[in-house]
XYZ file of C-alpha atoms in Angstrom:
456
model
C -17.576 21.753 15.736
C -15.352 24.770 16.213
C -11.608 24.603 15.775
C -10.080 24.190 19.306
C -7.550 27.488 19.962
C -5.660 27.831 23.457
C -4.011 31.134 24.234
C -0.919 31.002 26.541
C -0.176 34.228 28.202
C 1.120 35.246 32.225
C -1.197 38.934 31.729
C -4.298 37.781 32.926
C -6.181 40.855 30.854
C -4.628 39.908 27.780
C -5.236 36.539 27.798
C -9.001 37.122 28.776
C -9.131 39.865 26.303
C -8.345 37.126 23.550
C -10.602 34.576 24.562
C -13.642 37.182 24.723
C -12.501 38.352 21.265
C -12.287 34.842 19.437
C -15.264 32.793 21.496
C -17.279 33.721 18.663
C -15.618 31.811 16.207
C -13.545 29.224 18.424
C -13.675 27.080 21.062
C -10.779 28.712 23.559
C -9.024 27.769 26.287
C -6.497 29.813 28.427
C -3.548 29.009 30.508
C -1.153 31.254 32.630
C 2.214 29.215 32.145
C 3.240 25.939 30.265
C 1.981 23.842 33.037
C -1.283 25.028 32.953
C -1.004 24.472 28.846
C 0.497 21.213 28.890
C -2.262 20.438 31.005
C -4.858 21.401 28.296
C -2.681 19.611 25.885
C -3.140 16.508 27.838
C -7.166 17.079 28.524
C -8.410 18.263 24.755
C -7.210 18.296 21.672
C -6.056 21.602 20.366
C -6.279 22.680 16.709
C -4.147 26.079 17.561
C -2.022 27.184 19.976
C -1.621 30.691 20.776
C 1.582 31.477 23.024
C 3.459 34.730 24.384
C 7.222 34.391 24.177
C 7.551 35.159 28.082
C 5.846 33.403 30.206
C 6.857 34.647 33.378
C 9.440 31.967 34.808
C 8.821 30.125 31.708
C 10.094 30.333 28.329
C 7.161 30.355 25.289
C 9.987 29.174 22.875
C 10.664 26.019 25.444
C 7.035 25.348 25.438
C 6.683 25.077 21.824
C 9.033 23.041 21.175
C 7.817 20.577 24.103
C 4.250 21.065 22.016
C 5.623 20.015 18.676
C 7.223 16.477 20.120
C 4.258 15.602 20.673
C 1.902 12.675 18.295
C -0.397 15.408 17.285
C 0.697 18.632 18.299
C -1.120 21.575 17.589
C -0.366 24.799 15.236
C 1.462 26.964 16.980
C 1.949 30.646 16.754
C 4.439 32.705 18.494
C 2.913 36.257 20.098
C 5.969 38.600 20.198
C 6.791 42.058 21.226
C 8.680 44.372 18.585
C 11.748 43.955 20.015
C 12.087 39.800 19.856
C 11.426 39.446 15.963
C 15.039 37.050 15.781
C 13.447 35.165 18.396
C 10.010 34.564 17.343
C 11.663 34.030 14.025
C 13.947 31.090 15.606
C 10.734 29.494 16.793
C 9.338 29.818 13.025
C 12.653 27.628 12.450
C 12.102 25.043 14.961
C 8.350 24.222 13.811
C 5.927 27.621 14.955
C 3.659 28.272 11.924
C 3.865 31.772 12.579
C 4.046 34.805 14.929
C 2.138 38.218 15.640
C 3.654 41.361 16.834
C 1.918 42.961 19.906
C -0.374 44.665 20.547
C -2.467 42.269 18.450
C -5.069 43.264 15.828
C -7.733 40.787 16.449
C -9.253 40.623 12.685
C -5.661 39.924 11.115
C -5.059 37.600 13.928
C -8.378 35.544 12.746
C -7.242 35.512 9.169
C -3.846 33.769 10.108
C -5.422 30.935 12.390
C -7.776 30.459 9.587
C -5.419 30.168 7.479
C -3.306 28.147 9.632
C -6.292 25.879 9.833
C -7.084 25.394 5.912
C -3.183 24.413 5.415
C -3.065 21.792 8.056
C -6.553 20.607 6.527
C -5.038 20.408 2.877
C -1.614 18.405 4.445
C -4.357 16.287 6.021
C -5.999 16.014 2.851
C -2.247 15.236 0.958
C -1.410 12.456 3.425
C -4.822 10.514 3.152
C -4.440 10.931 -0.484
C -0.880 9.110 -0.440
C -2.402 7.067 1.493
C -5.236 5.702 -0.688
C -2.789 5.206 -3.384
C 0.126 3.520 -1.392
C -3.401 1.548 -0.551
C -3.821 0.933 -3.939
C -0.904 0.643 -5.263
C 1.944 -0.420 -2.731
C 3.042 -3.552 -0.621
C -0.537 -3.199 1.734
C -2.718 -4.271 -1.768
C -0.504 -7.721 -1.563
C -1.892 -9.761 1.342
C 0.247 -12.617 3.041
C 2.176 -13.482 5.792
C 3.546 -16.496 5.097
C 7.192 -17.371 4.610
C 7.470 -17.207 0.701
C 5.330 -14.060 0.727
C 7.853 -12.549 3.743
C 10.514 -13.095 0.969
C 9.074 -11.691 -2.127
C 8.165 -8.813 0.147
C 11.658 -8.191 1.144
C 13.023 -8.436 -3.078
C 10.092 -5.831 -3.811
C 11.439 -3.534 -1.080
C 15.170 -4.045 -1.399
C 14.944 -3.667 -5.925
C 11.949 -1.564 -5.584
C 14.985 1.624 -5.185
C 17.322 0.416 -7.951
C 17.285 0.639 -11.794
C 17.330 -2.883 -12.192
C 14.707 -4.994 -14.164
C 12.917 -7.138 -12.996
C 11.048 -10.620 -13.962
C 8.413 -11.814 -11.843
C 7.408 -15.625 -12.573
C 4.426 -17.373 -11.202
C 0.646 -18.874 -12.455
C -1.465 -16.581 -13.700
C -3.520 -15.180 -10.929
C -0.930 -15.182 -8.583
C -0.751 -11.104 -8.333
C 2.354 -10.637 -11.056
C 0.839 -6.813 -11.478
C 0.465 -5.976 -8.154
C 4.178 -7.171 -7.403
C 5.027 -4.872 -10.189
C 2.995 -2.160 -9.223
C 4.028 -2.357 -5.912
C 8.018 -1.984 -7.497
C 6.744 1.277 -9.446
C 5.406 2.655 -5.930
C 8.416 2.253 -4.206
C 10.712 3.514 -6.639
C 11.741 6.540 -6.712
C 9.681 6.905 -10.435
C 6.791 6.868 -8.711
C 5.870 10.199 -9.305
C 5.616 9.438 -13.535
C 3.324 6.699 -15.190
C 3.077 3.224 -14.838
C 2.612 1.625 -18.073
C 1.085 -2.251 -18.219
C 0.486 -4.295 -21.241
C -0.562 -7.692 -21.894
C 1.644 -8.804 -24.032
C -0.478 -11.801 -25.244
C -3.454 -9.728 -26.103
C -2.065 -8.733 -29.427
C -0.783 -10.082 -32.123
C 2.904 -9.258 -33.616
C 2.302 -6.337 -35.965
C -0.152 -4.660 -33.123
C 2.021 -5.375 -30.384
C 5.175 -3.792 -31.756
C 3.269 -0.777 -33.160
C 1.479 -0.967 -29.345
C 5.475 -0.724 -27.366
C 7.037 1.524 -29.837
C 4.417 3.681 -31.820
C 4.524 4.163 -35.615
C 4.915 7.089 -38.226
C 1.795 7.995 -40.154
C 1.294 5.560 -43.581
C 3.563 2.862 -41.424
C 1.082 0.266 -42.511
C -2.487 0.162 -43.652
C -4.760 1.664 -41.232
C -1.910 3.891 -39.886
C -3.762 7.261 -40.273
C -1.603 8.947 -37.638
C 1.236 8.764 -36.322
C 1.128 7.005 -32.550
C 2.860 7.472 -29.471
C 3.665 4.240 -27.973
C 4.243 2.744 -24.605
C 8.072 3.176 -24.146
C 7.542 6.540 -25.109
C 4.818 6.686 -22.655
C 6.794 5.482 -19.902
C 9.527 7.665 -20.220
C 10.968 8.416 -16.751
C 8.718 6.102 -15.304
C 8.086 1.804 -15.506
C 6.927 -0.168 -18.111
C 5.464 -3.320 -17.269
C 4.830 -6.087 -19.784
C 2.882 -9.199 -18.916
C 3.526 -12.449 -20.458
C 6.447 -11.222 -21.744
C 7.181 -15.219 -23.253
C 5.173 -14.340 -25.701
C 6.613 -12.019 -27.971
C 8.081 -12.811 -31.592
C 11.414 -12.469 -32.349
C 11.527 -9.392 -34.061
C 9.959 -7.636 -31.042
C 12.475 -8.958 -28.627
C 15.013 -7.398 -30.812
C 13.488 -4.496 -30.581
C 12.996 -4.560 -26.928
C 16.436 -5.431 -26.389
C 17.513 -2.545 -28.100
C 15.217 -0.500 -26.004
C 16.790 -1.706 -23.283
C 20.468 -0.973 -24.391
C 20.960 1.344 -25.428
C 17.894 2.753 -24.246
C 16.700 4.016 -28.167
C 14.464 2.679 -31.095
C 12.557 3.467 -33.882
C 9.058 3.840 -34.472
C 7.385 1.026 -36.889
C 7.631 3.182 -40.334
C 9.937 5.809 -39.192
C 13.732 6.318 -39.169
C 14.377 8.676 -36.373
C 15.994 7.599 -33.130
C 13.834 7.829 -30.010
C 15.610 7.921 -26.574
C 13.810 7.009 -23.433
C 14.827 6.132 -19.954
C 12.291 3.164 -18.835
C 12.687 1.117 -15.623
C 11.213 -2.264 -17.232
C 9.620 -4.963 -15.091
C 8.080 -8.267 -17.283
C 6.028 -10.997 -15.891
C 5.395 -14.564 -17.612
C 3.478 -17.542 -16.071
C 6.041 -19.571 -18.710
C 9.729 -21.048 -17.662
C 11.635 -18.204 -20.359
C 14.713 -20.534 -19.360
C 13.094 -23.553 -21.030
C 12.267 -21.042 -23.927
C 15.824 -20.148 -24.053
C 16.963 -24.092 -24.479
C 14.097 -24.326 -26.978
C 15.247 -21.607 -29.093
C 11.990 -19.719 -28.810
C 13.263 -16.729 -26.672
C 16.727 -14.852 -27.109
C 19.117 -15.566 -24.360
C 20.655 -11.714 -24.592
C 17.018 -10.588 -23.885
C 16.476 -13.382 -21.387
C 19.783 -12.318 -19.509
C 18.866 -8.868 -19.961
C 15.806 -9.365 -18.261
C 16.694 -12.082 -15.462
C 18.592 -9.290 -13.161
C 16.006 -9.683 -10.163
C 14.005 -12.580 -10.576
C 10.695 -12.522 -8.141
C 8.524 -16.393 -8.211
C 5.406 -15.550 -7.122
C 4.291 -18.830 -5.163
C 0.311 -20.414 -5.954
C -1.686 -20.036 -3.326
C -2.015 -24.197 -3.007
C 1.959 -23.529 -1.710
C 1.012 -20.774 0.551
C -2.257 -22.341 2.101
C -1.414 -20.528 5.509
C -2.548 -16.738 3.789
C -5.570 -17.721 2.301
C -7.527 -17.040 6.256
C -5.612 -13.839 5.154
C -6.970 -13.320 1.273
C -10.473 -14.315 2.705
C -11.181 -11.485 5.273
C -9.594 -8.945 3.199
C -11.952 -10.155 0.163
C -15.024 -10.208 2.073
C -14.466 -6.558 3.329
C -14.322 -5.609 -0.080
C -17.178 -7.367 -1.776
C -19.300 -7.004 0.946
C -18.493 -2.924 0.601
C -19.320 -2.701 -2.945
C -22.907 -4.614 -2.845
C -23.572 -2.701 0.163
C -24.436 -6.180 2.115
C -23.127 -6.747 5.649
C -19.776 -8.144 6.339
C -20.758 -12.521 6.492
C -17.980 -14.865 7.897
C -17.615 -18.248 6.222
C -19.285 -20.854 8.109
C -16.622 -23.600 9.332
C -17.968 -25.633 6.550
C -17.559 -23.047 3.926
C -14.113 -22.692 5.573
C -12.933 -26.160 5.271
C -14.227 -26.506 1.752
C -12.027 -23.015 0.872
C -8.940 -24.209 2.284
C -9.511 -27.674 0.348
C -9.803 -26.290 -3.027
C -6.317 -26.262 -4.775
C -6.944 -22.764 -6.552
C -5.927 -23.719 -9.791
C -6.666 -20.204 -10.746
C -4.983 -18.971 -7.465
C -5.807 -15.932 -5.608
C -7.832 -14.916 -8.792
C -9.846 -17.534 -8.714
C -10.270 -17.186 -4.698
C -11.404 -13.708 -5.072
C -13.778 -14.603 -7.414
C -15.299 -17.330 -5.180
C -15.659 -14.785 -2.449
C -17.646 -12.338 -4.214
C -20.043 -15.144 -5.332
C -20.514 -16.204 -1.719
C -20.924 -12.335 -0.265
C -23.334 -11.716 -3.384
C -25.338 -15.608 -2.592
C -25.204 -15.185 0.959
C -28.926 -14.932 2.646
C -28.059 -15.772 6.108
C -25.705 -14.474 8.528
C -22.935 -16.419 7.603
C -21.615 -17.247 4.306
C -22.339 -21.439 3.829
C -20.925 -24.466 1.447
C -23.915 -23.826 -0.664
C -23.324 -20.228 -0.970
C -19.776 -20.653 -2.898
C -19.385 -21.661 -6.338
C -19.977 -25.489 -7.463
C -16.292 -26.024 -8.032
C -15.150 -25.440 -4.699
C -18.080 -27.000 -3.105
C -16.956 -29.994 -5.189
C -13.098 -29.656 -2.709
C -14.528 -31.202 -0.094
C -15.294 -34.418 -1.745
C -12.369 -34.109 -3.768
C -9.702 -33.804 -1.232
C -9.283 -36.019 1.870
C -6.606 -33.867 3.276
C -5.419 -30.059 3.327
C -1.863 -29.025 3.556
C -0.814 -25.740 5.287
C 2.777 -25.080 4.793
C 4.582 -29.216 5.286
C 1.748 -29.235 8.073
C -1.470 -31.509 7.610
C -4.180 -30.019 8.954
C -7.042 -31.360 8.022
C -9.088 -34.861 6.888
C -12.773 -36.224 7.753
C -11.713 -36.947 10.822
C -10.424 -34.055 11.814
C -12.146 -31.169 10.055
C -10.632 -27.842 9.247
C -11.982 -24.709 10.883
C -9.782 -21.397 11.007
C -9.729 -21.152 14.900
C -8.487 -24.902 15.289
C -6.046 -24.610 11.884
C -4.441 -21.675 13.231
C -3.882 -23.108 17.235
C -2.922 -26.399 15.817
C -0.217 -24.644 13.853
C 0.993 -22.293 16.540
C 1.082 -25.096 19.105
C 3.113 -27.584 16.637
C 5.616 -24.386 16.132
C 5.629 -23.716 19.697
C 6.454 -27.992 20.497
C 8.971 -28.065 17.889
C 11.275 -25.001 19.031
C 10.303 -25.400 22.711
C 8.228 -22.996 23.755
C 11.131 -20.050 21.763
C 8.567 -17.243 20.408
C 11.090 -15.686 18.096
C 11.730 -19.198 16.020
C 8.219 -20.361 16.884
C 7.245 -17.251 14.543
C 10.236 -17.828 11.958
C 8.978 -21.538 11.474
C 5.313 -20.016 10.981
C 6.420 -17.641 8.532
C 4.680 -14.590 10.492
C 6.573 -11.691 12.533
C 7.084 -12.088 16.398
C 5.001 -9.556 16.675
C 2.036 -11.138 14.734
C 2.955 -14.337 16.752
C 2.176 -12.696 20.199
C -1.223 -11.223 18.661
C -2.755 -14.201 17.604
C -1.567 -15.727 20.563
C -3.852 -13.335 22.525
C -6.775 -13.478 20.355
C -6.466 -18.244 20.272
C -6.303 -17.235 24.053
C -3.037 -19.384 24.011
C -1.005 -18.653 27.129
């Protein structure tokens, strides 16, 4: 399709001499006044607006700036005799992409809405980009709407900014990278690296070299000399998973890292300075360490400035609707299979399980049902044998302090989620806005799924 271009001009020869000279390579519309363009604004959706300064009883530097509040508004580009350069140059100011003297030269007037064109395609192109990785990286890759996700939300956003560090506790499989990630994405660091190692991968000697690098002939093996992850980081965050792991001598080490923000590579003498905004995870309590003389308590109390629990999904049964949808998108995207719900069954037998493995382990359930599916809906048979095993395990479900489910009264999302609102709805009597606090969920969200359960 062409690029859409309306030219805005009260001399009726002018205007028509523009359209006949850029038909050929756009798709042009014309208007008189700002009336008539406002009306095309409102009609079609204009990639370039083309606008004299006068306008009869109207003012072209008005109009623009009525074009530019718009949601999408156009390029615009001032057409100016010799005389109003200042003024043409105020609308440049206020938002025009450009201007043109008259009498126009229709080839060099091409080049610039061509031009105009490619640069809002490339800030199109920017945007989607940040997109993908806020997407990727941000708050939008943690699903959950549920109270105790609503609060470790609100820690990433309000630390996120600082230079504090930052522990995040919780099971494994609970999303302790993403929560970090997520920190690194909001900070303002977030244009340098993120850094993650598992701490518990390595052992001592390898671990130490990994953080701080060593000099060539440090130890055997050490051909080189390495560059290690604090270096790495520098200016950016440095995230170390199961950070109870690490020997003494390393948490010195760190520590020192830390404050005063220097070390030493493993062989080597000189002092290395970096600035690192350090976030740690552990699925251990580094208190009980502490009290068991197995983890220094400067380090611990160096560490321990924000502290974010990350709750398992058994205590946040409410988002796992939530986890599901988003994980069958996904899986059924990359093996190019059609998007299955769970059966009611299937559903029942998911919100059963008690995710020992939390959302981990859930994610990996889903993808074996979207990959075992054959029919149109994803069944009890089609999910793994250990949470087809829930449903005979488990008389009962628990969704927040609510019971929601037993033989009697199977679970099925539709019913789960009425039952729920209605019980919020009884105890605060009939008040939306503590209805939703109670569910853990925004008002807004409330009134949604209020529509959709056809709850009135």
């Amino acid at each position: 399709m062409k690029p859409v271009v309306l030219i805005v001009d009260d001399e009726k020869h002018t205007r028509e001499g523009l359209r006949h000279s850029l038909e050929e390579s756009f798709d042009v519309y014309i208007a008189s006044d700002a009336a008539g363009a406002l009306s095309v604004l409102e009609h079609e959706e204009v990639d370039v607006m083309l606008t004299d300064l006068r306008l009869g009883a109207d003012d072209g530097m008005k109009l623009i700036d009525t074009v530019l509040a718009h949601a999408k508004p156009p390029i615009c580009i001032m057409m100016t005799a010799y005389g109003a350069i200042n003024t043409a140059v105020e609308a440049m100011k206020r938002g025009a992409y450009d201007f043109v003297m008259k009498p126009l030269n229709i080839d060099e007037l091409e080049i610039l809405i061509n031009r105009a064109l490619r640069s809002r395609k490339t800030e199109a192109e920017v945007v989607q980009l940040k997109q993908v990785v806020e997407k990727q990286f941000g708050l939008e890759n943690i699903i959950g709407s549920s109270a105790c996700m609503e609060e470790v939300f609100d820690t990433i956003r309000q630390v996120a900014p600082s230079r504090a560090t930052v522990l995040i506790q919780g099971e494994s499989g609970t999303g302790k990278e993403l929560v970090a990630a997520a920190i690194h994405q909001l900070s303002n660091r977030n244009k340098t690296r993120f850094i993650a190692i598992h701490c518990a991968a390595l052992s001592p000697q390898l671990l130490e070299s990994e953080l701080f690098g060593h000099e060539r002939g440090a130890f055997t093996g050490a051909t080189e000399k390495r560059i290690g992850r604090f270096e790495q980081a520098n200016g950016g965050t440095l995230f170390l998973d199961e950070i109870g792991e690490i020997d003494a001598n390393t948490q010195v080490k760190i520590l020192r890292a830390l404050d005063p923000g220097e070390f030493e590579r493993v062989g080597g003498n000189t002092t290395v300075k970096v600035d690192v905004r350090l976030v740690c995870a552990t699925n251990k309590d580094l208190a009980q360490l502490v009290a068991d003389g197995k983890f220094r308590d400067d380090l611990f109390y160096r560490l321990n400035v924000v502290r974010i629990n990350m709750p398992p999904l058994r205590e946040r049964r409410e988002d796992i609707p939530l986890l599901v949808e988003a994980f069958l998108r996904k899986f059924a995207e990359a093996n190019g299979k059609p998007v299955r719900p769970l059966s009611s069954e299937a559903m029942e037998c998911v919100l059963r399980h008690n995710w020992k493995g939390n959302v981990r382990e859930l994610r990996t359930a889903i993808e074996h049902g979207v990959v075992m599916a054959q029919k149109d809906q994803i069944n009890v048979r089609d999910l793994p044998q250990a949470v087809r095993d829930s449903i005979d395990e488990i008389d009962g479900a628990m969704i927040g302090n609510n019971p929601v489910g037993s033989r009697s009264n199977p679970l099925n999302l539709h019913d789960t989620e009425t039952r729920l609102i209605m019980r919020a709805l009884e105890d605060t009597d009939g008040n939306r806005t503590e209805a939703a606090k109670k569910l853990g969920i925004s008002r807004r969200t409330l009134h949604r799924r209020l529509h959709e359960l056809n709850i009135t």
